CSV table of C-alpha atoms (C1' of nucleotides) in Angstrom, one decimal:
chain,number,residue,atom,x,y,z
I,22,MET,CA,-104.5,119.6,-82.8
I,23,PRO,CA,-107.8,118.3,-81.4
I,24,ALA,CA,-109.6,120.6,-83.5
I,25,ALA,CA,-111.9,123.1,-81.4
I,26,PRO,CA,-115.1,122.0,-80.2
I,27,ALA,CA,-117.6,124.8,-81.0
I,28,PHE,CA,-118.0,126.7,-78.1
I,29,GLN,CA,-121.3,129.3,-76.9
I,30,SER,CA,-119.5,131.4,-74.3
I,31,GLU,CA,-117.7,134.1,-74.7
I,32,PHE,CA,-114.6,133.7,-73.7
I,33,LEU,CA,-114.7,130.0,-75.0
I,34,LYS,CA,-115.8,131.5,-78.5
I,35,THR,CA,-112.7,133.9,-78.6
I,36,PHE,CA,-110.1,132.0,-77.2
I,37,ALA,CA,-110.9,129.4,-79.8
I,38,ALA,CA,-111.2,131.7,-82.5
I,39,ARG,CA,-107.9,133.4,-81.7
I,40,GLY,CA,-105.8,130.6,-82.3
I,41,ALA,CA,-105.7,129.6,-78.6
I,42,TYR,CA,-106.7,126.9,-78.1
I,43,TYR,CA,-105.2,123.3,-77.9
I,44,ASP,CA,-107.2,120.8,-75.4
I,45,CYS,CA,-109.5,120.9,-73.0
I,46,SER,CA,-110.2,118.2,-70.0
I,47,ALA,CA,-113.9,119.1,-70.2
I,48,PRO,CA,-115.2,120.4,-73.0
I,49,GLN,CA,-118.9,120.8,-73.4
I,50,ASP,CA,-119.2,121.1,-68.7
I,51,LEU,CA,-116.1,123.7,-69.6
I,52,ASP,CA,-118.6,126.1,-72.0
I,53,ALA,CA,-121.5,125.0,-70.2
I,54,LEU,CA,-119.7,126.4,-66.7
I,55,PHE,CA,-118.4,129.5,-68.5
I,56,ALA,CA,-121.7,130.3,-69.5
I,57,LYS,CA,-123.3,130.3,-66.2
I,58,GLU,CA,-120.6,131.6,-64.3
I,59,ARG,CA,-117.4,134.0,-63.2
I,60,VAL,CA,-115.0,131.8,-63.8
I,61,THR,CA,-111.0,132.3,-61.5
I,62,ALA,CA,-108.8,130.2,-63.3
I,63,TYR,CA,-105.2,130.1,-62.9
I,64,ILE,CA,-101.4,129.7,-65.0
I,65,GLY,CA,-99.1,129.4,-63.1
I,66,PHE,CA,-95.6,131.1,-64.3
I,67,ASP,CA,-91.1,130.3,-62.7
I,68,CYS,CA,-90.1,132.9,-60.5
I,69,THR,CA,-86.0,132.3,-61.2
I,70,ALA,CA,-86.0,135.1,-63.2
I,71,ASP,CA,-87.1,139.1,-62.4
I,72,SER,CA,-88.7,139.2,-65.5
I,73,LEU,CA,-91.0,137.0,-67.7
I,74,HIS,CA,-90.4,136.7,-71.5
I,75,VAL,CA,-92.0,136.2,-74.8
I,76,GLY,CA,-93.0,132.6,-74.3
I,77,SER,CA,-95.0,133.0,-71.3
I,78,LEU,CA,-97.4,135.8,-73.7
I,79,VAL,CA,-100.1,132.9,-74.4
I,80,GLN,CA,-100.7,132.2,-71.5
I,81,LEU,CA,-100.9,135.8,-70.0
I,82,MET,CA,-103.1,136.9,-73.1
I,83,THR,CA,-105.4,133.9,-71.4
I,84,LEU,CA,-105.7,135.8,-68.3
I,85,ARG,CA,-106.3,138.9,-69.7
I,86,ARG,CA,-109.2,137.1,-72.4
I,87,LEU,CA,-110.3,135.7,-69.1
I,88,GLN,CA,-110.2,139.0,-67.6
I,89,GLN,CA,-112.0,141.0,-70.1
I,90,ALA,CA,-114.8,138.1,-70.2
I,91,GLY,CA,-115.6,138.6,-66.1
I,92,HIS,CA,-113.5,135.7,-65.2
I,93,ARG,CA,-110.9,135.4,-62.8
I,94,PRO,CA,-107.6,135.0,-63.4
I,95,ILE,CA,-104.8,134.1,-60.8
I,96,LEU,CA,-101.2,134.4,-61.5
I,97,LEU,CA,-99.5,131.4,-59.9
I,98,MET,CA,-95.9,132.2,-58.7
I,99,GLY,CA,-93.1,129.1,-58.4
I,100,GLY,CA,-92.6,130.2,-55.3
I,101,GLY,CA,-92.3,127.4,-53.5
I,102,THR,CA,-91.2,125.7,-56.3
I,103,THR,CA,-88.7,127.5,-56.9
I,104,LYS,CA,-86.6,127.3,-54.6
I,105,ALA,CA,-86.5,123.7,-54.0
I,106,GLY,CA,-84.9,124.4,-57.7
I,107,ASP,CA,-86.8,123.0,-61.0
I,108,PRO,CA,-84.1,120.2,-62.4
I,109,SER,CA,-86.1,119.3,-64.6
I,110,GLY,CA,-82.8,121.6,-67.6
I,111,LYS,CA,-81.1,118.5,-67.4
I,112,ASP,CA,-78.3,119.4,-66.9
I,113,GLU,CA,-76.8,122.2,-64.7
I,114,THR,CA,-78.0,122.6,-61.7
I,115,ARG,CA,-79.8,125.6,-61.1
I,116,LEU,CA,-78.9,127.8,-58.6
I,117,ILE,CA,-81.6,128.2,-55.3
I,118,LEU,CA,-82.6,131.5,-55.4
I,119,THR,CA,-83.4,132.8,-51.9
I,120,PRO,CA,-86.7,133.9,-50.2
I,121,GLU,CA,-85.4,137.9,-50.8
I,122,GLN,CA,-84.2,137.2,-54.5
I,123,ILE,CA,-88.0,135.3,-55.4
I,124,GLU,CA,-90.2,138.3,-53.4
I,125,ALA,CA,-88.1,140.8,-55.7
I,126,ASN,CA,-88.6,138.8,-59.0
I,127,LYS,CA,-92.4,138.2,-59.0
I,128,GLN,CA,-92.2,142.2,-58.6
I,129,ASN,CA,-90.5,143.1,-60.6
I,130,ILE,CA,-92.5,140.0,-63.0
I,131,LEU,CA,-95.9,141.7,-61.9
I,132,GLY,CA,-94.5,145.2,-62.2
I,133,GLY,CA,-93.8,144.3,-65.8
I,134,ILE,CA,-97.0,143.1,-67.3
I,135,ARG,CA,-98.6,146.6,-65.0
I,136,HIS,CA,-101.0,147.3,-68.6
I,137,LEU,CA,-101.5,143.5,-69.1
I,138,LEU,CA,-103.6,142.7,-66.0
I,139,LYS,CA,-105.7,144.6,-63.7
I,140,PHE,CA,-105.1,143.3,-60.1
I,141,GLY,CA,-106.7,144.1,-57.7
I,142,ASP,CA,-110.6,143.4,-55.4
I,143,GLY,CA,-112.6,143.7,-57.3
I,144,PRO,CA,-114.7,141.1,-58.8
I,145,SER,CA,-113.2,140.4,-61.9
I,146,ASP,CA,-109.9,141.6,-60.8
I,147,ALA,CA,-106.8,139.6,-61.2
I,148,ILE,CA,-104.8,137.9,-58.2
I,149,LEU,CA,-101.0,137.3,-57.6
I,150,VAL,CA,-101.1,134.4,-55.4
I,151,ASP,CA,-97.2,132.4,-54.2
I,152,ASN,CA,-97.5,128.5,-53.9
I,153,ALA,CA,-94.0,128.8,-51.1
I,154,GLU,CA,-97.6,130.2,-49.2
I,155,TRP,CA,-99.0,125.6,-48.8
I,156,LEU,CA,-96.1,123.9,-50.2
I,157,ASP,CA,-93.4,126.0,-47.2
I,158,LYS,CA,-96.2,124.2,-44.5
I,159,LEU,CA,-96.0,120.8,-45.9
I,160,GLU,CA,-95.1,118.4,-43.2
I,161,TYR,CA,-93.6,115.2,-44.9
I,162,ILE,CA,-95.8,112.4,-43.6
I,163,PRO,CA,-99.3,114.0,-43.5
I,164,PHE,CA,-98.6,114.9,-47.1
I,165,LEU,CA,-98.5,112.5,-47.9
I,166,ARG,CA,-101.4,111.1,-46.6
I,167,ASP,CA,-103.5,112.9,-48.0
I,168,VAL,CA,-102.3,113.4,-51.0
I,169,GLY,CA,-99.4,111.2,-52.0
I,170,ARG,CA,-101.8,108.4,-51.7
I,171,HIS,CA,-104.0,109.5,-54.2
I,172,PHE,CA,-101.2,109.3,-56.6
I,173,SER,CA,-100.2,106.1,-59.1
I,174,VAL,CA,-97.2,105.3,-58.9
I,175,ASN,CA,-97.7,102.9,-62.1
I,176,ARG,CA,-100.0,105.8,-63.7
I,177,MET,CA,-97.0,108.1,-63.4
I,178,LEU,CA,-94.3,106.2,-64.8
I,179,THR,CA,-96.8,106.3,-68.1
I,180,MET,CA,-96.7,109.9,-68.0
I,181,ASP,CA,-95.0,111.1,-70.9
I,182,SER,CA,-92.3,113.4,-69.4
I,183,VAL,CA,-91.4,110.5,-67.0
I,184,LYS,CA,-91.9,108.0,-69.7
I,185,LEU,CA,-89.5,109.6,-71.9
I,186,ARG,CA,-86.7,109.5,-69.5
I,187,LEU,CA,-87.0,106.4,-69.0
I,188,ASP,CA,-87.3,105.3,-72.3
I,189,ARG,CA,-84.0,107.0,-72.9
I,190,ASP,CA,-82.7,105.8,-69.9
I,191,GLN,CA,-81.8,109.1,-68.5
I,192,PRO,CA,-82.0,109.8,-65.0
I,193,LEU,CA,-85.1,111.2,-63.4
I,194,SER,CA,-84.0,112.3,-59.9
I,195,PHE,CA,-87.2,112.5,-57.0
I,196,LEU,CA,-88.0,115.6,-57.0
I,197,GLU,CA,-88.6,115.5,-60.1
I,198,PHE,CA,-91.4,112.4,-59.7
I,199,ASN,CA,-92.4,115.2,-57.1
I,200,TYR,CA,-92.8,118.0,-59.2
I,201,SER,CA,-96.1,116.6,-60.7
I,202,ILE,CA,-97.5,115.8,-57.4
I,203,MET,CA,-96.8,119.7,-56.1
I,204,GLN,CA,-98.0,121.1,-59.3
I,205,ALA,CA,-101.5,118.7,-58.4
I,206,TYR,CA,-101.0,119.7,-54.9
I,207,ASP,CA,-101.2,123.4,-56.0
I,208,PHE,CA,-104.2,123.6,-58.2
I,209,VAL,CA,-106.7,121.8,-55.4
I,210,GLU,CA,-105.1,124.6,-52.8
I,211,LEU,CA,-106.5,126.7,-55.1
I,212,TYR,CA,-109.4,125.1,-55.7
I,213,LYS,CA,-110.6,125.4,-51.6
I,214,ARG,CA,-108.8,129.3,-51.0
I,215,TYR,CA,-110.7,130.5,-54.3
I,216,GLY,CA,-112.7,128.1,-55.2
I,217,CYS,CA,-110.6,128.4,-58.8
I,218,LYS,CA,-112.1,125.9,-61.2
I,219,LEU,CA,-109.8,125.9,-64.2
I,220,GLN,CA,-105.9,125.7,-64.6
I,221,SER,CA,-104.6,127.0,-68.5
I,222,SER,CA,-100.7,126.4,-69.3
I,223,GLY,CA,-99.4,125.2,-72.1
I,224,SER,CA,-100.3,122.2,-74.2
I,225,ASP,CA,-96.8,120.7,-72.3
I,226,GLN,CA,-98.2,121.1,-69.3
I,227,TRP,CA,-100.9,118.7,-69.6
I,228,GLY,CA,-99.9,116.0,-67.5
I,229,ASN,CA,-99.8,117.8,-64.5
I,230,VAL,CA,-103.1,119.2,-65.3
I,231,VAL,CA,-104.5,116.5,-65.5
I,232,SER,CA,-103.3,115.6,-62.3
I,233,GLY,CA,-104.5,118.6,-60.6
I,234,ILE,CA,-107.4,117.5,-61.9
I,235,ASP,CA,-107.4,114.1,-61.1
I,236,LEU,CA,-106.8,115.5,-57.7
I,237,GLY,CA,-109.5,117.4,-56.4
I,238,ARG,CA,-112.0,114.9,-57.6
I,239,ARG,CA,-110.6,112.8,-55.4
I,240,MET,CA,-109.8,114.5,-52.0
I,241,GLN,CA,-113.1,118.2,-53.6
I,242,SER,CA,-115.7,115.9,-55.0
I,243,ALA,CA,-114.9,119.2,-57.3
I,244,GLN,CA,-114.7,118.7,-61.1
I,245,LEU,CA,-111.5,121.2,-62.3
I,246,PHE,CA,-110.3,121.7,-65.0
I,247,GLY,CA,-107.7,121.5,-67.8
I,248,LEU,CA,-107.2,124.2,-71.0
I,249,THR,CA,-104.8,124.2,-73.3
I,250,THR,CA,-102.3,125.9,-75.6
I,251,PRO,CA,-100.5,125.0,-78.9
I,252,LEU,CA,-96.8,125.4,-78.5
I,253,ILE,CA,-96.0,128.6,-81.1
I,254,THR,CA,-93.2,128.2,-82.8
I,255,THR,CA,-92.7,130.1,-85.7
I,256,SER,CA,-93.1,128.3,-88.9
I,257,SER,CA,-89.6,128.2,-90.1
I,258,GLY,CA,-89.7,125.3,-86.0
I,259,ALA,CA,-88.1,128.3,-84.5
I,260,LYS,CA,-89.2,128.4,-80.6
I,261,MET,CA,-90.7,131.3,-80.8
I,262,GLY,CA,-89.4,134.4,-78.7
I,263,LYS,CA,-85.5,134.4,-78.7
I,264,THR,CA,-83.5,137.0,-80.7
I,265,SER,CA,-79.8,137.4,-81.0
I,266,ALA,CA,-80.1,139.0,-77.3
I,267,GLY,CA,-81.0,136.0,-76.2
I,268,ALA,CA,-84.6,135.4,-74.7
I,269,VAL,CA,-87.0,139.1,-75.5
I,270,TRP,CA,-88.3,140.1,-71.8
I,271,LEU,CA,-91.3,141.4,-71.1
I,272,ASN,CA,-89.9,144.1,-68.6
I,273,ALA,CA,-88.7,147.4,-69.7
I,274,ASN,CA,-85.6,147.6,-68.1
I,275,ARG,CA,-84.5,144.4,-70.4
I,276,VAL,CA,-85.8,145.2,-73.2
I,277,SER,CA,-87.4,148.8,-74.1
I,278,PRO,CA,-90.8,149.3,-75.7
I,279,TYR,CA,-88.7,150.6,-78.9
I,280,ASP,CA,-86.9,146.8,-79.2
I,281,TYR,CA,-89.7,145.1,-78.7
I,282,TRP,CA,-92.2,147.2,-80.8
I,283,GLN,CA,-88.3,145.9,-83.7
I,284,PHE,CA,-89.5,141.7,-82.4
I,285,TRP,CA,-92.9,142.4,-84.0
I,286,ARG,CA,-92.5,144.3,-86.2
I,287,ASN,CA,-89.3,141.6,-87.7
I,288,THR,CA,-91.8,138.6,-87.6
I,289,GLU,CA,-91.8,136.2,-90.9
I,290,ASP,CA,-94.7,136.8,-93.5
I,291,GLY,CA,-96.2,133.7,-92.6
I,292,ASP,CA,-96.5,134.7,-88.7
I,293,VAL,CA,-98.3,137.5,-89.6
I,294,GLY,CA,-101.8,136.5,-89.0
I,295,ARG,CA,-101.7,134.0,-86.8
I,296,PHE,CA,-99.6,136.5,-84.6
I,297,LEU,CA,-102.2,139.1,-84.6
I,298,ARG,CA,-104.7,136.7,-83.4
I,299,LEU,CA,-102.8,135.8,-80.7
I,300,PHE,CA,-101.2,138.1,-79.5
I,301,THR,CA,-103.4,141.5,-80.3
I,302,GLU,CA,-106.9,142.0,-79.9
I,303,LEU,CA,-107.9,143.2,-83.5
I,304,PRO,CA,-110.8,142.6,-84.2
I,305,GLU,CA,-111.2,139.5,-87.1
I,306,ALA,CA,-112.4,141.3,-89.9
I,307,GLU,CA,-109.0,143.6,-89.8
I,308,ILE,CA,-106.7,140.9,-89.4
I,309,ALA,CA,-108.1,138.9,-92.3
I,310,ARG,CA,-108.0,142.3,-94.1
I,311,LEU,CA,-104.3,142.6,-93.7
I,312,GLU,CA,-102.7,138.4,-93.7
I,313,LYS,CA,-104.3,139.1,-97.4
I,314,LEU,CA,-101.5,141.7,-97.8
I,315,GLN,CA,-98.9,140.5,-100.5
I,316,GLY,CA,-95.4,141.1,-101.1
I,317,ALA,CA,-93.9,144.3,-99.5
I,318,GLU,CA,-97.8,144.8,-97.9
I,319,LEU,CA,-97.3,142.8,-95.6
I,320,ASN,CA,-94.7,144.8,-93.9
I,321,ASP,CA,-97.7,147.5,-93.5
I,322,ALA,CA,-99.1,144.2,-91.2
I,323,LYS,CA,-96.9,144.1,-89.2
I,324,LYS,CA,-96.3,147.3,-88.8
I,325,VAL,CA,-99.8,147.1,-87.2
I,326,LEU,CA,-99.2,143.6,-85.4
I,327,ALA,CA,-96.1,144.9,-83.3
I,328,THR,CA,-97.6,148.4,-82.9
I,329,GLU,CA,-100.7,146.4,-81.9
I,330,ALA,CA,-98.8,143.9,-79.2
I,331,THR,CA,-97.0,146.5,-77.5
I,332,ALA,CA,-99.5,148.7,-77.0
I,333,ILE,CA,-101.0,145.7,-75.1
I,334,LEU,CA,-98.0,145.2,-73.1
I,335,HIS,CA,-96.0,148.7,-73.0
I,336,GLY,CA,-99.8,150.4,-72.8
I,337,ARG,CA,-101.0,153.0,-76.5
I,338,GLU,CA,-98.0,155.8,-75.9
I,339,ALA,CA,-95.4,153.4,-75.5
I,340,ALA,CA,-96.0,151.7,-78.6
I,341,ASP,CA,-97.1,154.3,-80.8
I,342,LYS,CA,-94.0,156.0,-79.9
I,343,ALA,CA,-91.5,152.7,-80.6
I,344,GLY,CA,-93.6,153.1,-84.2
I,345,ASP,CA,-92.8,156.4,-84.5
I,346,THR,CA,-88.4,156.5,-83.3
I,347,ALA,CA,-89.0,153.2,-85.9
I,348,ARG,CA,-90.6,155.1,-89.0
I,349,ARG,CA,-88.2,157.3,-88.7
I,350,ALA,CA,-84.9,155.6,-88.3
I,351,PHE,CA,-85.9,153.1,-90.5
I,352,GLU,CA,-88.4,155.4,-93.7
I,353,GLU,CA,-86.6,158.2,-93.6
I,354,GLY,CA,-82.9,157.8,-91.9
I,355,ALA,CA,-82.6,160.0,-90.0
I,356,SER,CA,-81.0,158.9,-86.1
I,357,ALA,CA,-84.3,159.7,-84.0
I,358,ASP,CA,-84.5,160.3,-80.8
I,359,GLY,CA,-86.5,156.9,-78.6
I,360,LEU,CA,-84.0,154.5,-79.6
I,361,PRO,CA,-81.6,153.6,-77.0
I,362,THR,CA,-78.8,156.1,-76.2
I,363,ILE,CA,-76.0,155.8,-73.9
I,364,THR,CA,-74.0,159.0,-73.4
I,365,ALA,CA,-69.6,159.0,-73.9
I,366,THR,CA,-66.4,161.1,-73.4
I,367,LEU,CA,-65.4,162.4,-76.8
I,368,PRO,CA,-63.3,161.6,-78.6
I,369,ASP,CA,-63.4,158.2,-78.5
I,370,GLY,CA,-62.1,156.0,-80.2
I,371,ILE,CA,-65.1,153.6,-82.2
I,372,LEU,CA,-64.6,150.4,-80.9
I,373,ASN,CA,-65.0,151.7,-77.8
I,374,LEU,CA,-67.6,153.4,-78.8
I,375,ALA,CA,-69.6,151.0,-80.2
I,376,VAL,CA,-68.8,147.7,-77.3
I,377,ALA,CA,-70.9,150.7,-74.8
I,378,ALA,CA,-73.3,151.4,-77.1
I,379,GLY,CA,-74.1,147.0,-76.5
I,380,LEU,CA,-73.2,147.0,-80.6
I,381,ALA,CA,-70.1,144.7,-80.2
I,382,ALA,CA,-69.1,142.8,-77.2
I,383,SER,CA,-65.9,143.3,-77.3
I,384,ASN,CA,-63.5,145.4,-78.7
I,385,SER,CA,-62.5,142.6,-81.2
I,386,GLU,CA,-65.6,141.9,-82.2
I,387,ALA,CA,-66.3,145.3,-83.0
I,388,ARG,CA,-63.1,145.4,-85.3
I,389,LYS,CA,-64.7,142.1,-87.2
I,390,LEU,CA,-67.1,143.7,-87.6
I,391,ILE,CA,-65.2,146.6,-89.2
I,392,ALA,CA,-63.3,143.7,-90.5
I,393,ASN,CA,-67.6,142.5,-92.6
I,394,ASN,CA,-68.6,146.6,-93.1
I,395,GLY,CA,-71.2,146.4,-90.6
I,396,LEU,CA,-70.9,149.3,-88.3
I,397,LYS,CA,-71.9,152.9,-89.2
I,398,LEU,CA,-71.3,155.5,-87.8
I,399,ASN,CA,-74.2,158.0,-88.9
I,400,ASP,CA,-75.2,155.4,-91.5
I,401,THR,CA,-71.8,155.6,-93.5
I,402,SER,CA,-69.5,152.6,-92.9
I,403,VAL,CA,-66.4,152.3,-90.8
I,404,SER,CA,-63.8,151.1,-91.5
I,405,ASP,CA,-60.5,152.4,-90.0
I,406,PRO,CA,-60.6,150.6,-86.6
I,407,LYS,CA,-58.4,152.9,-84.9
I,408,LEU,CA,-60.8,155.8,-86.0
I,409,THR,CA,-60.7,158.6,-83.7
I,410,VAL,CA,-64.7,160.1,-82.5
I,411,ASP,CA,-64.3,163.2,-81.8
I,412,ALA,CA,-67.8,166.5,-81.3
I,413,SER,CA,-67.1,167.1,-85.2
I,414,ALA,CA,-69.6,164.5,-85.4
I,415,LEU,CA,-72.0,165.0,-83.8
I,416,ASN,CA,-75.8,166.2,-86.4
I,417,SER,CA,-77.7,169.4,-85.1
I,418,ASP,CA,-79.1,167.2,-82.1
I,419,GLY,CA,-76.0,166.8,-80.6
I,420,VAL,CA,-75.7,163.2,-80.9
I,421,LEU,CA,-74.6,160.8,-82.9
I,422,LYS,CA,-75.8,157.7,-84.3
I,423,LEU,CA,-74.0,154.4,-84.6
I,424,SER,CA,-75.5,151.2,-86.0
I,425,SER,CA,-74.3,147.3,-86.5
I,426,GLY,CA,-75.6,146.5,-89.5
I,427,LYS,CA,-79.2,147.5,-90.5
I,428,LYS,CA,-81.4,147.0,-88.2
I,429,LYS,CA,-79.3,147.7,-84.8
I,430,HIS,CA,-78.7,151.8,-83.5
I,431,VAL,CA,-77.8,153.7,-81.1
I,432,LEU,CA,-77.5,156.6,-80.6
I,433,VAL,CA,-74.6,158.2,-78.3
I,434,LYS,CA,-74.9,161.7,-76.6
I,435,PRO,CA,-71.7,164.0,-75.7
I,436,ALA,CA,-71.4,163.0,-71.7
O,27,G,C1',-70.6,99.5,-50.5
O,28,G,C1',-68.9,97.2,-56.4
O,29,A,C1',-67.0,97.6,-61.5
O,30,G,C1',-66.8,101.1,-65.9
O,31,G,C1',-67.9,105.8,-68.8
O,32,G,C1',-67.7,110.3,-69.3
O,33,A,C1',-66.1,116.1,-68.6
O,34,U,C1',-63.4,119.9,-75.1
O,35,G,C1',-65.2,126.6,-77.1
O,36,C,C1',-72.4,129.4,-77.0
O,37,C,C1',-74.4,124.3,-77.8
O,38,C,C1',-73.3,119.8,-79.7
O,39,G,C1',-69.4,116.8,-81.4
O,40,A,C1',-64.3,114.9,-83.4
O,41,G,C1',-59.7,114.6,-81.9
O,42,U,C1',-55.0,109.7,-78.2
O,43,G,C1',-47.7,114.0,-77.6
O,44,G,C1',-46.0,118.3,-82.1
O,45,C,C1',-49.3,120.4,-88.4
O,46,U,C1',-53.9,122.6,-82.8
O,47,A,C1',-57.1,129.2,-81.2
O,48,A,C1',-58.6,123.3,-81.3
O,49,A,C1',-62.2,119.1,-87.8
O,50,G,C1',-67.1,119.1,-88.3
O,51,G,C1',-71.8,121.1,-87.2
O,52,G,C1',-76.2,124.7,-85.7
O,53,G,C1',-76.9,128.7,-83.3
O,54,A,C1',-75.3,134.0,-83.7
O,55,C,C1',-73.2,138.6,-86.4
O,56,G,C1',-72.2,140.9,-90.2
O,57,G,C1',-72.1,141.3,-96.1
O,58,A,C1',-75.1,140.0,-101.2
O,59,C,C1',-80.0,139.5,-102.8
O,60,U,C1',-84.6,141.3,-100.7
O,61,G,C1',-89.3,144.0,-98.2
O,62,U,C1',-86.2,146.2,-91.4
O,63,A,C1',-89.7,139.1,-93.3
O,64,A,C1',-88.6,133.6,-94.9
O,65,A,C1',-85.3,130.9,-98.2
O,66,U,C1',-80.3,131.0,-100.6
O,67,C,C1',-75.1,132.7,-101.5
O,68,C,C1',-70.3,134.8,-99.5
O,69,G,C1',-67.3,135.6,-94.2
O,70,U,C1',-67.0,136.1,-89.9
O,71,U,C1',-66.3,133.3,-84.4
O,72,G,C1',-61.5,132.9,-77.6
O,73,A,C1',-59.2,138.0,-75.2
O,74,C,C1',-55.8,141.8,-75.9
O,75,U,C1',-52.1,148.3,-75.8
O,76,A,C1',-53.5,143.2,-82.5
O,77,C,C1',-49.0,141.1,-88.9
O,78,G,C1',-47.7,140.7,-81.7
O,79,U,C1',-49.4,138.7,-77.0
O,80,C,C1',-51.7,136.6,-74.0
O,81,U,C1',-55.4,132.1,-72.2
O,82,A,C1',-57.8,127.9,-73.1
O,83,C,C1',-60.5,121.2,-74.2
O,84,G,C1',-64.1,119.9,-65.3
O,85,G,C1',-58.9,121.4,-60.9
O,86,U,C1',-54.2,120.5,-58.7
O,87,G,C1',-49.4,118.9,-59.1
O,88,G,C1',-46.2,115.5,-62.5
O,89,U,C1',-43.6,113.2,-66.9
O,90,U,C1',-41.8,115.5,-72.0
O,91,C,C1',-37.6,120.3,-75.8
O,92,G,C1',-43.7,119.8,-76.1
O,93,A,C1',-49.1,117.9,-73.3
O,94,A,C1',-56.9,118.6,-74.6
O,95,U,C1',-54.2,114.5,-75.8
O,96,C,C1',-49.4,110.4,-71.4
O,97,C,C1',-49.2,109.5,-64.7
O,98,A,C1',-50.6,110.8,-60.5
O,99,C,C1',-54.4,112.8,-56.7
O,100,C,C1',-59.2,115.5,-56.0
O,101,U,C1',-64.7,117.9,-58.6
O,102,C,C1',-68.7,117.2,-60.9
O,103,C,C1',-72.2,113.8,-63.5
O,104,C,C1',-73.6,109.0,-65.9
O,105,U,C1',-74.6,103.9,-65.9
O,106,C,C1',-75.4,98.9,-64.5
O,107,C,C1',-74.2,95.5,-60.5
O,108,A,C1',-76.0,94.6,-54.9
RNA sequence: GGAGGGAUGCCCGAGUGGCUAAAGGGGACGGACUGUAAAUCCGUUGACUACGUCUACGGUGGUUCGAAUCCACCUCCCUCCA
């Protein structure tokens, strides 16, 4: 990772201090631009799913910080590119989504991040743009003449993304080859429409970003900029944001605020300081204090991280509630309300309940969980898979608690 | 258009007629140790009305007492040549 230059502008100074800086196309010029004017900047997101996940969080935080520094963030949704179907996933041909699905995805994504960014018409309000607006209308020959002529195949062949494939004798479709052209074109289009001069992205998109900058110079004689963030991995090397249940989604209907809080609470020791800088807005002095905590005390720092990160995504109230629920569930062993809750008709077999609660995918899995001594009913291990649970298991609040392992708890309410 | 190669469980990947619900690895889950961490060790990892039954090695048929393994056709993917 290149060392971050000493920036003068508020935004870049913060950006670098928070560990979000990886590389920049023209650091001095961009710094000057930030110091001089309100900058419009964009980051592109795929809209194949109805929610973004934690993997996009560094980018979203970049937009948030831009906004806080008084600049204008653009959230570019790849509605157009999604229609073509991104082939880069290698084997499985991705299903091509209908325009209706894409539209629904966009709205859901937007809803999921409403605490993170303020959208609107104000000078530094975020705007949502869909590249289908222009990509859909492209005509092949005019596009080739106006845009295609600026791309040298010779140079495209040297781009890492392409070169790697060719070196390994892996296939690269023409569509895929064109992806970077479309992405480059997005940048120019956003410059024309919104005066957008900066594209931010993960470091893996560097080639595409540079193509856009190049195209801007050729077509518009404009100086555009690229700013990338590092790829975030956990200190043990895993890609961040994957857990048992799959991706850690940002939308509350996919991953509840409580589970989201838990995700951050379970951060590895070595990542606490780094994540506090990247994913919260606590002052540096506070972070410096927290990351120095040793041993079990570091857990306090993780709780702060969890609450702060959850507050940014779901709001302060939801974050505090999640923290409180966790405290009661883990530290007092209570079946705190606020835990994920299901309703069921009692009496019912323990296997059915475990499956209904999402603690096991099938009866077989539930049996195995019991065989491994991992399923608990009201904090007591269940040993008999044929156990029938009736109303006598309910506690004074009229619920019972089922747990898989030490961390996953679900409340069951009688229907 | 021609010639080859391939498709195995969540993923990678062995397996070329019975010993195969399918080696090994990864991942995941549970247990132990801990601090709701990491590392390590142990166990589990197709389903079900569960010492049994059913379903499974791209699809459909066939050969055989018996097929992931052999044959035919089909689908998809890849490589090379033109």
